[in-house]
mmCIF file of C-alpha atoms and ligand atoms in Angstrom:
data_model
loop_
_atom_site.group_PDB
_atom_site.id
_atom_site.type_symbol
_atom_site.label_atom_id
_atom_site.label_comp_id
_atom_site.label_asym_id
_atom_site.label_seq_id
_atom_site.Cartn_x
_atom_site.Cartn_y
_atom_site.Cartn_z
ATOM 1 C CA MET A 134 -0.096 -0.083 -0.078
ATOM 2 C CA ASP A 135 1.156 3.374 -1.095
ATOM 3 C CA ARG A 136 1.377 5.384 2.147
ATOM 4 C CA ARG A 137 2.861 8.576 0.654
ATOM 5 C CA ALA A 138 0.638 11.527 0.829
ATOM 6 C CA GLN A 139 -1.112 12.588 -2.148
ATOM 7 C CA ILE A 140 -2.808 15.819 -3.616
ATOM 8 C CA ILE A 141 -6.298 15.973 -5.147
ATOM 9 C CA ASP A 142 -8.119 18.945 -6.436
ATOM 10 C CA VAL A 143 -11.692 19.639 -5.695
ATOM 11 C CA GLN A 144 -12.655 17.537 -8.754
ATOM 12 C CA GLY A 145 -10.621 15.017 -7.158
ATOM 13 C CA LEU A 146 -12.984 15.145 -4.051
ATOM 14 C CA GLN A 147 -16.182 14.750 -6.575
ATOM 15 C CA ASP A 148 -14.349 11.689 -8.221
ATOM 16 C CA LEU A 149 -13.949 10.243 -4.508
ATOM 17 C CA VAL A 150 -17.681 10.829 -3.608
ATOM 18 C CA GLU A 151 -18.662 9.144 -6.923
ATOM 19 C CA ALA A 152 -16.077 6.136 -6.429
ATOM 20 C CA LEU A 153 -17.907 5.359 -2.971
ATOM 21 C CA LEU A 154 -21.301 5.853 -4.555
ATOM 22 C CA ALA A 155 -20.268 3.478 -7.108
ATOM 23 C CA ARG A 156 -19.155 0.970 -4.518
ATOM 24 C CA GLY A 157 -22.647 1.007 -3.048
ATOM 25 C CA TYR A 158 -21.838 3.238 0.155
ATOM 26 C CA THR A 159 -24.586 5.728 1.472
ATOM 27 C CA VAL A 160 -22.449 8.867 1.547
ATOM 28 C CA VAL A 161 -23.328 11.224 4.525
ATOM 29 C CA GLY A 162 -21.356 14.567 4.710
ATOM 30 C CA PRO A 163 -21.538 17.916 6.176
ATOM 31 C CA THR A 164 -24.247 20.011 4.439
ATOM 32 C CA VAL A 165 -25.967 23.504 5.220
ATOM 33 C CA ARG A 166 -29.706 23.270 6.376
ATOM 34 C CA ASP A 167 -31.740 25.742 8.523
ATOM 35 C CA GLY A 168 -28.733 28.094 8.818
ATOM 36 C CA ALA A 169 -26.524 25.632 10.552
ATOM 37 C CA VAL A 170 -23.865 22.795 9.027
ATOM 38 C CA VAL A 171 -25.480 19.342 9.751
ATOM 39 C CA LEU A 172 -24.821 15.804 8.275
ATOM 40 C CA GLY A 173 -26.803 14.409 5.709
ATOM 41 C CA PRO A 174 -26.819 12.252 2.418
ATOM 42 C CA ILE A 175 -24.580 14.002 -0.281
ATOM 43 C CA SER A 176 -24.074 13.264 -3.713
ATOM 44 C CA GLY A 177 -21.050 15.492 -4.297
ATOM 45 C CA VAL A 178 -18.992 18.710 -3.491
ATOM 46 C CA ASP A 179 -22.062 20.949 -4.457
ATOM 47 C CA ASP A 180 -23.752 19.562 -1.516
ATOM 48 C CA LEU A 181 -21.002 20.565 0.908
ATOM 49 C CA PRO A 182 -21.086 24.107 2.864
ATOM 50 C CA ARG A 183 -18.777 26.042 0.468
ATOM 51 C CA GLY A 184 -17.541 29.420 1.810
ATOM 52 C CA VAL A 185 -19.096 29.239 5.379
ATOM 53 C CA HIS A 186 -17.911 29.499 8.536
ATOM 54 C CA ASP A 187 -19.492 28.842 11.888
ATOM 55 C CA ARG A 188 -19.344 31.134 14.669
ATOM 56 C CA GLN A 189 -19.541 29.451 18.063
ATOM 57 C CA ASP A 190 -19.713 30.539 21.630
ATOM 58 C CA ALA A 191 -21.742 29.606 24.751
ATOM 59 C CA ALA A 192 -25.495 29.580 23.655
ATOM 60 C CA LEU A 193 -24.297 31.242 20.211
ATOM 61 C CA TYR A 194 -24.287 29.714 16.886
ATOM 62 C CA ARG A 195 -24.280 31.672 13.603
ATOM 63 C CA LEU A 196 -23.090 30.733 10.073
ATOM 64 C CA GLU A 197 -20.985 33.519 8.262
ATOM 65 C CA THR A 198 -19.523 33.915 4.677
ATOM 66 C CA ARG A 199 -15.869 33.302 4.271
ATOM 67 C CA ASP A 200 -14.080 35.203 1.665
ATOM 68 C CA ASP A 201 -12.909 32.150 -0.340
ATOM 69 C CA ASP A 202 -14.534 28.663 -1.197
ATOM 70 C CA ALA A 203 -13.514 26.302 1.700
ATOM 71 C CA LEU A 204 -15.402 23.319 1.904
ATOM 72 C CA PHE A 205 -14.533 22.456 5.275
ATOM 73 C CA GLY A 206 -14.019 25.832 6.825
ATOM 74 C CA TYR A 207 -16.298 25.454 10.039
ATOM 75 C CA ALA A 208 -15.625 23.486 13.247
ATOM 76 C CA ALA A 209 -18.161 20.917 14.523
ATOM 77 C CA PRO A 210 -21.434 20.308 12.821
ATOM 78 C CA VAL A 211 -24.342 20.713 15.115
ATOM 79 C CA GLN A 212 -24.198 16.855 15.850
ATOM 80 C CA GLY A 213 -21.587 14.520 15.072
ATOM 81 C CA ALA A 214 -21.987 10.825 13.733
ATOM 82 C CA LYS A 215 -24.267 9.370 16.759
ATOM 83 C CA PRO A 216 -27.441 9.878 14.894
ATOM 84 C CA VAL A 217 -25.876 8.216 11.695
ATOM 85 C CA PHE A 218 -24.994 4.908 13.647
ATOM 86 C CA PHE A 219 -27.297 5.309 16.887
ATOM 87 C CA PRO A 220 -30.381 7.118 15.657
ATOM 88 C CA ALA A 221 -32.653 9.279 18.193
ATOM 89 C CA ASP A 222 -35.410 6.586 17.215
ATOM 90 C CA GLU A 223 -34.490 3.131 16.602
ATOM 91 C CA LEU A 224 -37.063 0.569 15.629
ATOM 92 C CA LEU A 225 -36.389 -2.432 17.305
ATOM 93 C CA TRP A 226 -38.880 -4.579 16.025
ATOM 94 C CA ARG A 227 -42.414 -4.633 14.782
ATOM 95 C CA ALA A 228 -45.155 -7.195 14.959
ATOM 96 C CA HIS A 229 -47.941 -8.052 12.660
ATOM 97 C CA ARG A 230 -51.276 -9.782 14.230
ATOM 98 C CA SER A 231 -51.672 -13.128 12.322
ATOM 99 C CA PRO A 232 -54.320 -15.914 12.845
ATOM 100 C CA ASP A 233 -51.654 -17.861 14.876
ATOM 101 C CA GLY A 234 -50.601 -15.271 17.021
ATOM 102 C CA PHE A 235 -48.112 -12.759 15.528
ATOM 103 C CA ASP A 236 -45.223 -12.293 13.249
ATOM 104 C CA VAL A 237 -42.467 -10.189 13.982
ATOM 105 C CA GLU A 238 -40.544 -8.380 11.057
ATOM 106 C CA ASP A 239 -36.676 -7.608 10.984
ATOM 107 C CA PRO A 240 -36.215 -3.842 10.487
ATOM 108 C CA ASP A 241 -32.773 -4.253 9.592
ATOM 109 C CA GLY A 242 -34.125 -5.539 6.219
ATOM 110 C CA GLU A 243 -34.985 -1.852 5.203
ATOM 111 C CA ARG A 244 -31.516 -0.552 6.033
ATOM 112 C CA PRO A 245 -29.375 1.015 3.133
ATOM 113 C CA GLY A 246 -25.671 -0.045 2.509
ATOM 114 C CA PRO A 247 -22.675 0.701 4.525
ATOM 115 C CA VAL A 248 -22.030 4.369 5.253
ATOM 116 C CA ALA A 249 -19.269 6.551 4.023
ATOM 117 C CA LEU A 250 -18.420 9.404 6.201
ATOM 118 C CA ILE A 251 -16.997 12.438 4.551
ATOM 119 C CA GLY A 252 -15.570 15.184 6.386
ATOM 120 C CA ALA A 253 -15.428 13.468 10.026
ATOM 121 C CA ARG A 254 -13.549 15.820 12.529
ATOM 122 C CA ALA A 255 -10.858 14.356 14.960
ATOM 123 C CA CYS A 256 -13.456 14.831 17.985
ATOM 124 C CA ASP A 257 -16.340 12.998 16.207
ATOM 125 C CA LEU A 258 -14.050 9.928 15.091
ATOM 126 C CA THR A 259 -13.056 9.732 18.841
ATOM 127 C CA ALA A 260 -16.503 9.652 19.815
ATOM 128 C CA VAL A 261 -17.263 6.896 17.393
ATOM 129 C CA ASP A 262 -14.684 4.742 18.904
ATOM 130 C CA ILE A 263 -16.340 5.619 22.500
ATOM 131 C CA HIS A 264 -19.486 4.203 21.216
ATOM 132 C CA ASP A 265 -17.687 1.258 19.483
ATOM 133 C CA GLU A 266 -16.293 0.640 22.944
ATOM 134 C CA VAL A 267 -19.408 0.894 24.746
ATOM 135 C CA LEU A 268 -21.913 -0.621 22.615
ATOM 136 C CA MET A 269 -19.832 -3.257 20.440
ATOM 137 C CA ARG A 270 -16.635 -4.367 22.364
ATOM 138 C CA ARG A 271 -17.820 -5.231 25.700
ATOM 139 C CA ARG A 272 -19.842 -8.192 26.890
ATOM 140 C CA TYR A 273 -23.343 -7.253 25.568
ATOM 141 C CA VAL A 274 -23.194 -6.352 21.781
ATOM 142 C CA ASP A 275 -25.842 -3.849 20.809
ATOM 143 C CA ASP A 276 -26.731 -5.408 17.410
ATOM 144 C CA HIS A 277 -28.500 -2.641 15.769
ATOM 145 C CA TYR A 278 -25.394 -0.217 16.314
ATOM 146 C CA ALA A 279 -23.054 -2.916 15.141
ATOM 147 C CA ARG A 280 -25.294 -3.618 12.077
ATOM 148 C CA ARG A 281 -25.224 0.258 11.292
ATOM 149 C CA ARG A 282 -21.431 0.429 12.043
ATOM 150 C CA ALA A 283 -20.280 -2.422 9.720
ATOM 151 C CA GLY A 284 -18.209 -1.371 6.833
ATOM 152 C CA THR A 285 -18.222 1.941 7.434
ATOM 153 C CA PHE A 286 -15.845 3.943 5.285
ATOM 154 C CA VAL A 287 -14.317 7.475 6.726
ATOM 155 C CA VAL A 288 -12.801 10.327 4.854
ATOM 156 C CA ALA A 289 -11.804 12.393 7.770
ATOM 157 C CA VAL A 290 -10.574 16.021 7.539
ATOM 158 C CA ALA A 291 -8.246 17.875 9.878
ATOM 159 C CA CYS A 292 -9.727 20.828 11.379
ATOM 160 C CA GLY A 293 -8.389 23.939 10.270
ATOM 161 C CA GLU A 294 -11.123 26.460 11.913
ATOM 162 C CA PRO A 295 -11.757 25.418 15.513
ATOM 163 C CA GLY A 296 -14.871 27.188 16.982
ATOM 164 C CA GLY A 297 -14.725 29.182 19.753
ATOM 165 C CA THR A 298 -16.318 26.454 22.080
ATOM 166 C CA CYS A 299 -13.797 23.773 21.074
ATOM 167 C CA PHE A 300 -11.198 22.118 23.142
ATOM 168 C CA CYS A 301 -10.070 19.173 21.624
ATOM 169 C CA ALA A 302 -6.440 19.818 21.991
ATOM 170 C CA SER A 303 -6.418 20.107 25.740
ATOM 171 C CA VAL A 304 -8.441 16.836 25.684
ATOM 172 C CA GLY A 305 -5.922 15.147 23.305
ATOM 173 C CA THR A 306 -8.562 14.088 20.555
ATOM 174 C CA GLY A 307 -7.530 16.673 17.889
ATOM 175 C CA PRO A 308 -7.588 18.883 15.889
ATOM 176 C CA CYS A 309 -6.026 16.372 13.559
ATOM 177 C CA PRO A 310 -7.383 12.725 13.653
ATOM 178 C CA ARG A 311 -4.700 9.937 14.410
ATOM 179 C CA THR A 312 -6.613 6.724 13.768
ATOM 180 C CA GLY A 313 -10.206 5.603 12.598
ATOM 181 C CA TYR A 314 -10.272 6.919 9.024
ATOM 182 C CA ASP A 315 -9.313 5.287 5.876
ATOM 183 C CA LEU A 316 -8.588 8.520 4.067
ATOM 184 C CA LEU A 317 -7.419 12.095 5.921
ATOM 185 C CA LEU A 318 -7.869 15.017 4.025
ATOM 186 C CA THR A 319 -6.316 18.445 4.895
ATOM 187 C CA GLU A 320 -7.914 21.426 2.919
ATOM 188 C CA LEU A 321 -5.045 23.898 1.454
ATOM 189 C CA LEU A 322 -6.309 27.096 0.376
ATOM 190 C CA GLU A 323 -3.439 29.440 0.038
ATOM 191 C CA ALA A 324 -2.025 28.664 -3.795
ATOM 192 C CA GLU A 325 -4.678 26.561 -5.385
ATOM 193 C CA HIS A 326 -7.640 24.956 -3.777
ATOM 194 C CA HIS A 327 -6.676 21.290 -3.215
ATOM 195 C CA PHE A 328 -6.394 18.663 -0.497
ATOM 196 C CA LEU A 329 -3.432 16.824 0.791
ATOM 197 C CA VAL A 330 -4.657 12.938 1.070
ATOM 198 C CA GLU A 331 -3.198 10.554 3.520
ATOM 199 C CA VAL A 332 -4.183 6.948 3.488
ATOM 200 C CA GLY A 333 -5.141 4.864 6.432
ATOM 201 C CA THR A 334 -5.933 1.765 5.394
ATOM 202 C CA SER A 335 -5.694 -0.790 2.418
ATOM 203 C CA ARG A 336 -9.521 0.077 1.586
ATOM 204 C CA GLY A 337 -8.529 3.715 1.555
ATOM 205 C CA ALA A 338 -5.847 3.289 -0.958
ATOM 206 C CA ASP A 339 -8.398 1.005 -3.123
ATOM 207 C CA VAL A 340 -10.953 4.022 -3.365
ATOM 208 C CA LEU A 341 -8.230 6.623 -4.032
ATOM 209 C CA ALA A 342 -6.744 4.433 -6.767
ATOM 210 C CA ASP A 343 -9.915 5.507 -8.751
ATOM 211 C CA VAL A 344 -9.364 9.132 -8.470
ATOM 212 C CA PRO A 345 -6.514 11.263 -10.182
ATOM 213 C CA THR A 346 -3.886 12.157 -7.784
ATOM 214 C CA THR A 347 -0.461 13.644 -7.621
ATOM 215 C CA VAL A 348 2.273 12.942 -5.053
ATOM 216 C CA ALA A 349 2.321 15.825 -2.409
ATOM 217 C CA THR A 350 5.593 17.775 -2.340
ATOM 218 C CA PRO A 351 7.458 18.595 0.976
ATOM 219 C CA SER A 352 5.851 22.081 0.926
ATOM 220 C CA ASP A 353 2.403 20.683 0.611
ATOM 221 C CA VAL A 354 3.168 18.300 3.710
ATOM 222 C CA THR A 355 4.532 21.291 5.292
ATOM 223 C CA ALA A 356 1.351 23.534 4.542
ATOM 224 C CA ALA A 357 -0.911 20.780 6.088
ATOM 225 C CA GLY A 358 0.907 20.693 9.395
ATOM 226 C CA ASP A 359 0.864 24.748 9.592
ATOM 227 C CA VAL A 360 -2.964 24.231 9.174
ATOM 228 C CA VAL A 361 -3.413 21.879 12.157
ATOM 229 C CA ALA A 362 -0.664 23.880 14.124
ATOM 230 C CA ARG A 363 -2.719 26.922 13.718
ATOM 231 C CA ALA A 364 -5.893 25.341 14.680
ATOM 232 C CA THR A 365 -4.148 24.126 17.810
ATOM 233 C CA GLU A 366 -3.292 27.615 18.649
ATOM 234 C CA ARG A 367 -6.678 29.316 17.945
ATOM 235 C CA MET A 368 -8.850 26.496 19.957
ATOM 236 C CA GLY A 369 -11.427 28.576 21.716
ATOM 237 C CA ARG A 370 -11.353 27.040 25.135
ATOM 238 C CA THR A 371 -9.224 24.635 27.418
ATOM 239 C CA LEU A 372 -9.957 21.618 29.840
ATOM 240 C CA GLU A 373 -7.465 21.276 32.399
ATOM 241 C CA THR A 374 -7.385 17.362 32.580
ATOM 242 C CA GLU A 375 -4.758 16.673 35.415
ATOM 243 C CA GLY A 376 -6.479 14.802 38.422
ATOM 244 C CA LEU A 377 -10.100 15.724 36.887
ATOM 245 C CA ARG A 378 -11.237 12.401 38.027
ATOM 246 C CA ASP A 379 -10.294 12.890 41.740
ATOM 247 C CA LEU A 380 -11.568 16.565 41.815
ATOM 248 C CA LEU A 381 -14.897 15.473 40.693
ATOM 249 C CA TYR A 382 -15.029 12.647 43.272
ATOM 250 C CA ALA A 383 -13.746 15.087 45.822
ATOM 251 C CA SER A 384 -16.258 17.856 44.734
ATOM 252 C CA ALA A 385 -19.331 15.729 45.360
ATOM 253 C CA GLU A 386 -20.679 18.093 47.863
ATOM 254 C CA SER A 387 -19.511 21.511 46.400
ATOM 255 C CA PRO A 388 -21.598 24.473 46.561
ATOM 256 C CA ARG A 389 -21.091 24.909 42.678
ATOM 257 C CA TRP A 390 -23.634 22.177 41.957
ATOM 258 C CA ASP A 391 -26.214 24.724 43.639
ATOM 259 C CA ASP A 392 -24.807 27.581 41.532
ATOM 260 C CA VAL A 393 -24.979 25.747 38.039
ATOM 261 C CA ALA A 394 -28.522 24.461 39.086
ATOM 262 C CA SER A 395 -29.761 27.875 39.489
ATOM 263 C CA ARG A 396 -28.824 28.496 35.914
ATOM 264 C CA CYS A 397 -29.677 25.194 34.268
ATOM 265 C CA LEU A 398 -33.194 24.608 32.843
ATOM 266 C CA ALA A 399 -32.712 20.762 32.623
ATOM 267 C CA CYS A 400 -33.549 20.956 29.114
ATOM 268 C CA THR A 401 -31.602 18.191 28.171
ATOM 269 C CA SER A 402 -30.061 19.788 24.802
ATOM 270 C CA CYS A 403 -26.257 18.884 26.251
ATOM 271 C CA THR A 404 -26.775 15.259 26.235
ATOM 272 C CA LEU A 405 -28.710 15.348 22.832
ATOM 273 C CA VAL A 406 -26.016 17.038 21.016
ATOM 274 C CA CYS A 407 -23.120 15.293 22.741
ATOM 275 C CA PRO A 408 -21.693 12.750 20.460
ATOM 276 C CA THR A 409 -20.627 10.412 23.249
ATOM 277 C CA CYS A 410 -24.009 10.454 25.269
ATOM 278 C CA PHE A 411 -25.802 6.885 24.713
ATOM 279 C CA CYS A 412 -28.514 7.047 27.444
ATOM 280 C CA THR A 413 -32.058 5.670 26.090
ATOM 281 C CA SER A 414 -35.571 4.350 26.925
ATOM 282 C CA VAL A 415 -37.739 1.925 25.300
ATOM 283 C CA GLY A 416 -41.454 2.405 24.267
ATOM 284 C CA ASP A 417 -44.037 0.576 22.616
ATOM 285 C CA VAL A 418 -46.737 1.706 20.196
ATOM 286 C CA THR A 419 -49.627 0.119 18.458
ATOM 287 C CA ASP A 420 -51.783 1.285 15.401
ATOM 288 C CA LEU A 421 -55.540 1.972 16.108
ATOM 289 C CA THR A 422 -56.490 -1.293 15.095
ATOM 290 C CA GLY A 423 -54.110 -3.195 17.307
ATOM 291 C CA ASP A 424 -52.959 -5.186 14.481
ATOM 292 C CA VAL A 425 -49.240 -4.105 14.292
ATOM 293 C CA ALA A 426 -47.099 -3.145 17.407
ATOM 294 C CA GLU A 427 -43.643 -1.433 17.404
ATOM 295 C CA ARG A 428 -41.092 -1.354 19.991
ATOM 296 C CA HIS A 429 -38.860 1.752 19.595
ATOM 297 C CA ARG A 430 -35.439 2.766 21.260
ATOM 298 C CA VAL A 431 -35.468 6.568 21.941
ATOM 299 C CA TRP A 432 -32.735 8.716 23.257
ATOM 300 C CA ASP A 433 -33.133 9.977 26.924
ATOM 301 C CA SER A 434 -31.222 12.183 29.036
ATOM 302 C CA CYS A 435 -29.876 11.907 32.701
ATOM 303 C CA PHE A 436 -31.338 15.620 33.078
ATOM 304 C CA SER A 437 -35.025 14.436 32.900
ATOM 305 C CA GLU A 438 -36.425 13.637 36.261
ATOM 306 C CA GLN A 439 -38.244 10.675 35.015
ATOM 307 C CA PHE A 440 -34.846 9.195 33.617
ATOM 308 C CA SER A 441 -33.785 8.098 37.214
ATOM 309 C CA TYR A 442 -37.278 7.252 38.327
ATOM 310 C CA ILE A 443 -37.429 3.668 40.133
ATOM 311 C CA HIS A 444 -40.361 2.351 42.285
ATOM 312 C CA GLY A 445 -41.293 5.257 44.448
ATOM 313 C CA GLY A 446 -39.626 8.014 43.132
ATOM 314 C CA ALA A 447 -36.637 9.602 41.094
ATOM 315 C CA LEU A 448 -33.221 9.140 42.318
ATOM 316 C CA ARG A 449 -31.980 12.456 41.084
ATOM 317 C CA SER A 450 -35.157 14.502 41.684
ATOM 318 C CA GLU A 451 -33.030 17.952 41.715
ATOM 319 C CA THR A 452 -31.219 19.842 39.066
ATOM 320 C CA ARG A 453 -28.290 20.044 41.008
ATOM 321 C CA SER A 454 -27.788 16.318 41.342
ATOM 322 C CA ARG A 455 -28.487 15.818 37.750
ATOM 323 C CA TYR A 456 -26.043 18.143 36.635
ATOM 324 C CA ARG A 457 -23.255 16.676 39.044
ATOM 325 C CA GLN A 458 -24.365 13.285 37.595
ATOM 326 C CA TRP A 459 -23.946 14.202 34.279
ATOM 327 C CA MET A 460 -20.535 16.169 34.404
ATOM 328 C CA THR A 461 -19.102 13.650 37.068
ATOM 329 C CA HIS A 462 -19.791 10.795 34.623
ATOM 330 C CA LYS A 463 -18.464 12.494 31.635
ATOM 331 C CA LEU A 464 -15.200 13.334 33.114
ATOM 332 C CA GLY A 465 -14.601 11.224 36.294
ATOM 333 C CA SER A 466 -16.496 7.712 36.369
ATOM 334 C CA TRP A 467 -16.474 7.229 32.736
ATOM 335 C CA GLN A 468 -12.661 6.651 33.194
ATOM 336 C CA ASP A 469 -13.525 4.097 35.598
ATOM 337 C CA GLN A 470 -16.034 2.349 33.579
ATOM 338 C CA PHE A 471 -14.316 2.614 29.993
ATOM 339 C CA GLY A 472 -10.681 3.598 30.605
ATOM 340 C CA MET A 473 -11.259 6.803 28.937
ATOM 341 C CA LEU A 474 -12.696 10.269 29.051
ATOM 342 C CA GLY A 475 -16.342 10.676 28.188
ATOM 343 C CA CYS A 476 -15.874 14.031 26.550
ATOM 344 C CA VAL A 477 -14.136 14.503 23.310
ATOM 345 C CA GLY A 478 -13.834 18.285 23.677
ATOM 346 C CA CYS A 479 -16.297 18.968 20.705
ATOM 347 C CA GLY A 480 -17.885 22.016 22.635
ATOM 348 C CA ARG A 481 -21.421 21.328 21.428
ATOM 349 C CA CYS A 482 -22.798 21.186 25.117
ATOM 350 C CA ILE A 483 -21.683 24.807 25.391
ATOM 351 C CA THR A 484 -22.787 26.083 22.199
ATOM 352 C CA TRP A 485 -26.134 24.550 22.175
ATOM 353 C CA CYS A 486 -26.961 25.176 25.875
ATOM 354 C CA PRO A 487 -29.456 27.788 26.027
ATOM 355 C CA ALA A 488 -28.236 29.016 29.518
ATOM 356 C CA ALA A 489 -24.438 29.247 28.154
ATOM 357 C CA ILE A 490 -23.407 26.861 30.796
ATOM 358 C CA ASP A 491 -19.887 26.025 30.000
ATOM 359 C CA ILE A 492 -18.414 22.344 31.035
ATOM 360 C CA THR A 493 -14.845 23.786 31.028
ATOM 361 C CA ALA A 494 -15.778 26.738 33.257
ATOM 362 C CA GLU A 495 -17.648 24.816 35.575
ATOM 363 C CA ALA A 496 -14.431 22.130 35.884
ATOM 364 C CA ALA A 497 -12.352 25.346 36.564
ATOM 365 C CA ALA A 498 -14.680 26.534 39.146
ATOM 366 C CA LEU A 499 -14.705 23.376 40.837
ATOM 367 C CA ARG A 500 -11.045 23.389 40.648
ATOM 368 C CA ALA A 501 -10.715 26.817 42.189
ATOM 369 C CA ALA A 502 -13.002 25.878 45.032
ATOM 370 C CA ALA A 503 -11.166 22.391 45.783
ATOM 371 C CA PRO A 504 -9.291 21.414 48.745
ATOM 372 C CA PRO A 505 -5.514 20.656 48.196
ATOM 373 C CA PRO A 506 -5.133 17.153 46.591
ATOM 374 C CA GLY A 507 -4.757 14.256 48.922
ATOM 375 C CA PRO A 508 -4.463 10.593 47.859
ATOM 376 C CA PRO A 509 -6.482 9.242 44.568
ATOM 377 C CA ALA A 510 -10.009 9.207 45.185
ATOM 378 C CA ALA A 511 -12.148 5.949 45.275
ATOM 379 C CA PRO A 512 -15.391 6.310 43.221
ATOM 380 C CA PRO A 513 -18.058 7.312 45.520
ATOM 381 C CA VAL A 514 -20.336 4.359 44.511
ATOM 382 C CA PRO A 515 -19.862 1.361 42.291
ATOM 383 C CA VAL A 516 -21.167 2.332 38.685
ATOM 384 C CA PRO A 517 -22.436 -0.757 36.740
ATOM 385 C CA THR A 518 -21.922 -1.174 33.184
ATOM 386 C CA GLY A 519 -25.297 -0.816 31.320
ATOM 387 C CA VAL A 520 -27.437 1.794 29.457
ATOM 388 C CA ARG A 521 -28.542 3.752 32.499
ATOM 389 C CA PRO A 522 -25.116 5.036 34.185
HETATM 390 S S1 LIG B 49 -26.839 22.259 31.150
HETATM 391 FE FE1 LIG B 49 -27.808 23.657 29.631
HETATM 392 S S2 LIG B 49 -28.046 22.234 27.667
HETATM 393 FE FE2 LIG B 49 -27.830 21.084 29.441
HETATM 394 S S3 LIG B 49 -29.984 20.669 30.704
HETATM 395 FE FE3 LIG B 49 -28.930 22.534 31.579
HETATM 396 S S4 LIG B 49 -29.532 24.209 30.374
HETATM 397 FE FE4 LIG B 49 -30.054 22.529 29.232
HETATM 398 S S1 LIG B 50 -19.517 16.756 27.105
HETATM 399 FE FE1 LIG B 50 -19.853 18.523 25.639
HETATM 400 S S2 LIG B 50 -17.669 18.967 25.172
HETATM 401 FE FE2 LIG B 50 -17.766 17.025 25.841
HETATM 402 S S3 LIG B 50 -17.993 15.450 24.061
HETATM 403 FE FE3 LIG B 50 -20.143 15.978 25.100
HETATM 404 S S4 LIG B 50 -20.820 17.808 23.926
HETATM 405 FE FE4 LIG B 50 -18.653 17.720 23.383
#
């Protein structure tokens, strides 16, 4: 496999998309809809968000026009790949009444071919890897997720325009993907509009063989490195990760949780946009005749009171304890459960929080108020592995 970096132009990117479509992939990439960059089916470069930039800050998202034709000149789309592989509403099964009882239909028969993700960011590839760990690599495999993930082809793009809420550099996930891609693009705009392409897998090399390329020059490679270096310097926010798990365990009774609860609306937006959140609930529906029944799995959120309901009441009836649960899980107990942070630094929970609550600012406030560090803390309670952490 030739791993030398190659150069393709904009027509080459179009050829790449067409090569993936010809192989039967459902090609999903960034596109503009309703004033925002979102992921959706695409058939070529004309569907990509040409010449736009996203201004992001706490509770702020605006698309602005750039003075060039960049196709990847924005930070994180509104959502990562989560809805592609783990949809907000998953039909688990459908049953039809029959003379002898009922017949169960397999909803997987309706699914299109494998997905090719175009333009995946480093933070979102890490989030996919986290979902793979949680939903596929452990004792219980989520078959629905595993089927959607099977055969995924990834064309990643190094981030050159971090948003004001991004902090992937400080949590070590970006701005340039290190693994998890078949092909990695870096968009170069200075002389001509072209892309440096790095091959990650033999599948990637096979698809790239269908596209006219030239071998990248040393100056192309340097220019691509500069794109990533500039993005790292312009990262909007920082999260100090040193001792974070112990800090959160030691802060279980911090008055800061009351402070954040006075601002939090418990709207659940942060968990819905978060690419690593995976909590769900299950509901059954029937049609009016009672002849067809369906079971759906839908996204749920630890910010809703109902989520922690067990017989007799909710375990976390106050917003204070719900925010504490979410943040302590993301940044602390996730490390005990899965051996990694549950946050990839995409900043979406900051951008899309209507109350402008900022997980990096909350972590910094806890750190500022914390007592001097002692020995490593034990988890406050055992956290079982399952769908309701
Ligand atoms: S932190 Fe913000 S987005 Fe999350 S539930 Fe509270 S108000 Fe909603
Ligand atoms: S907690 Fe916030 S910044 Fe971290 S991965 Fe989730 S949405 Fe992104």
